Amino acid sequence: MKRISLLCATAAIAGAALSAATPASAAPYHLIRWNDTGFCQVWDNGVPTTPWPGNYQSMTTKVPTVIEALAMKEHLLRHGHCKF
C-alpha cells in the first residue's frame, strides 16, 4: 500500500511539473461558423486537430479566454451573423 501511495504521489508531481513546463498558447480560442447551418461555436486551438468537416470559416481573431469568445458569439448572434 505504501508503494502505491508513493507511486501516485510521484505521478502527480511529474504531471504537475510537465504541465508547468509546457508553454500556454497566448490565444487559445476563436469563433468558427459552420457554412451549411450557420451555427457558431467556440473552438479551442489547444485541440491538436482541426474542426471536421472542413466547411467552416473563422469569424473572429484568436482571444485568450473562453469568456471573451462567448461575448463575441453573443455579439454576432445579436447582429444576425450567427445562428444559435
mmCIF file of C-alpha atoms in Angstrom:
data_model
loop_
_atom_site.group_PDB
_atom_site.id
_atom_site.type_symbol
_atom_site.label_atom_id
_atom_site.label_comp_id
_atom_site.label_asym_id
_atom_site.label_seq_id
_atom_site.Cartn_x
_atom_site.Cartn_y
_atom_site.Cartn_z
ATOM 1 C CA MET A 1 0.000 0.000 0.000
ATOM 2 C CA LYS A 2 2.893 2.309 0.758
ATOM 3 C CA ARG A 3 4.361 1.691 -2.704
ATOM 4 C CA ILE A 4 1.067 2.571 -4.405
ATOM 5 C CA SER A 5 0.828 5.831 -2.462
ATOM 6 C CA LEU A 6 4.424 6.681 -3.336
ATOM 7 C CA LEU A 7 3.780 5.846 -6.994
ATOM 8 C CA CYS A 8 0.660 8.044 -7.088
ATOM 9 C CA ALA A 9 2.487 10.941 -5.424
ATOM 10 C CA THR A 10 5.375 10.644 -7.874
ATOM 11 C CA ALA A 11 2.999 10.568 -10.842
ATOM 12 C CA ALA A 12 1.147 13.641 -9.558
ATOM 13 C CA ILE A 13 4.383 15.588 -9.095
ATOM 14 C CA ALA A 14 5.619 14.572 -12.550
ATOM 15 C CA GLY A 15 2.303 15.596 -14.115
ATOM 16 C CA ALA A 16 2.366 18.967 -12.385
ATOM 17 C CA ALA A 17 5.956 19.583 -13.485
ATOM 18 C CA LEU A 18 5.124 18.646 -17.070
ATOM 19 C CA SER A 19 2.093 20.925 -17.229
ATOM 20 C CA ALA A 20 4.067 23.804 -15.719
ATOM 21 C CA ALA A 21 6.878 23.314 -18.244
ATOM 22 C CA THR A 22 4.534 23.302 -21.239
ATOM 23 C CA PRO A 23 4.071 26.836 -22.559
ATOM 24 C CA ALA A 24 0.491 28.014 -22.739
ATOM 25 C CA SER A 25 -0.599 29.487 -26.013
ATOM 26 C CA ALA A 26 -1.374 33.192 -25.881
ATOM 27 C CA ALA A 27 -4.752 32.973 -27.594
ATOM 28 C CA PRO A 28 -6.260 29.509 -27.476
ATOM 29 C CA TYR A 29 -9.846 30.274 -28.609
ATOM 30 C CA HIS A 30 -11.656 31.633 -31.651
ATOM 31 C CA LEU A 31 -15.148 31.516 -33.049
ATOM 32 C CA ILE A 32 -15.987 29.409 -36.093
ATOM 33 C CA ARG A 33 -19.183 29.357 -38.166
ATOM 34 C CA TRP A 34 -20.390 26.233 -39.962
ATOM 35 C CA ASN A 35 -21.278 27.186 -43.553
ATOM 36 C CA ASP A 36 -24.150 24.724 -44.013
ATOM 37 C CA THR A 37 -26.075 25.548 -40.806
ATOM 38 C CA GLY A 38 -24.834 28.996 -39.779
ATOM 39 C CA PHE A 39 -24.172 27.665 -36.271
ATOM 40 C CA CYS A 40 -21.286 29.389 -34.485
ATOM 41 C CA GLN A 41 -19.161 27.686 -31.882
ATOM 42 C CA VAL A 42 -16.118 28.460 -29.788
ATOM 43 C CA TRP A 43 -13.124 26.447 -30.977
ATOM 44 C CA ASP A 44 -10.223 25.644 -28.671
ATOM 45 C CA ASN A 45 -6.929 25.910 -30.551
ATOM 46 C CA GLY A 46 -5.351 23.655 -27.922
ATOM 47 C CA VAL A 47 -7.087 20.705 -29.596
ATOM 48 C CA PRO A 48 -4.469 19.168 -31.897
ATOM 49 C CA THR A 49 -6.929 18.667 -34.772
ATOM 50 C CA THR A 50 -8.940 20.976 -36.999
ATOM 51 C CA PRO A 51 -12.739 21.029 -36.998
ATOM 52 C CA TRP A 52 -14.318 18.312 -39.106
ATOM 53 C CA PRO A 53 -15.837 18.540 -41.680
ATOM 54 C CA GLY A 54 -13.929 21.438 -43.158
ATOM 55 C CA ASN A 55 -16.968 23.514 -44.152
ATOM 56 C CA TYR A 56 -16.425 26.288 -41.628
ATOM 57 C CA GLN A 57 -14.949 29.761 -41.551
ATOM 58 C CA SER A 58 -13.239 31.612 -38.749
ATOM 59 C CA MET A 59 -15.420 34.502 -37.595
ATOM 60 C CA THR A 60 -13.076 36.165 -35.087
ATOM 61 C CA THR A 61 -9.449 36.628 -34.281
ATOM 62 C CA LYS A 62 -7.956 34.486 -31.558
ATOM 63 C CA VAL A 63 -8.797 35.510 -27.988
ATOM 64 C CA PRO A 64 -7.165 34.443 -24.720
ATOM 65 C CA THR A 65 -10.262 33.357 -22.761
ATOM 66 C CA VAL A 66 -13.428 31.431 -23.459
ATOM 67 C CA ILE A 67 -15.408 34.256 -21.804
ATOM 68 C CA GLU A 68 -14.224 36.712 -24.465
ATOM 69 C CA ALA A 69 -15.052 34.208 -27.207
ATOM 70 C CA LEU A 70 -18.568 33.762 -25.808
ATOM 71 C CA ALA A 71 -19.010 37.543 -25.684
ATOM 72 C CA MET A 72 -18.049 37.724 -29.361
ATOM 73 C CA LYS A 73 -20.511 34.929 -30.121
ATOM 74 C CA GLU A 74 -23.268 36.837 -28.325
ATOM 75 C CA HIS A 75 -22.472 39.952 -30.374
ATOM 76 C CA LEU A 76 -22.570 38.034 -33.658
ATOM 77 C CA LEU A 77 -25.840 36.341 -32.649
ATOM 78 C CA ARG A 78 -27.477 39.685 -31.897
ATOM 79 C CA HIS A 79 -26.423 41.110 -35.265
ATOM 80 C CA GLY A 80 -27.611 38.062 -37.237
ATOM 81 C CA HIS A 81 -24.214 36.788 -38.383
ATOM 82 C CA CYS A 82 -24.631 33.500 -36.491
ATOM 83 C CA LYS A 83 -27.434 31.166 -35.564
ATOM 84 C CA PHE A 84 -27.617 29.672 -32.124
#
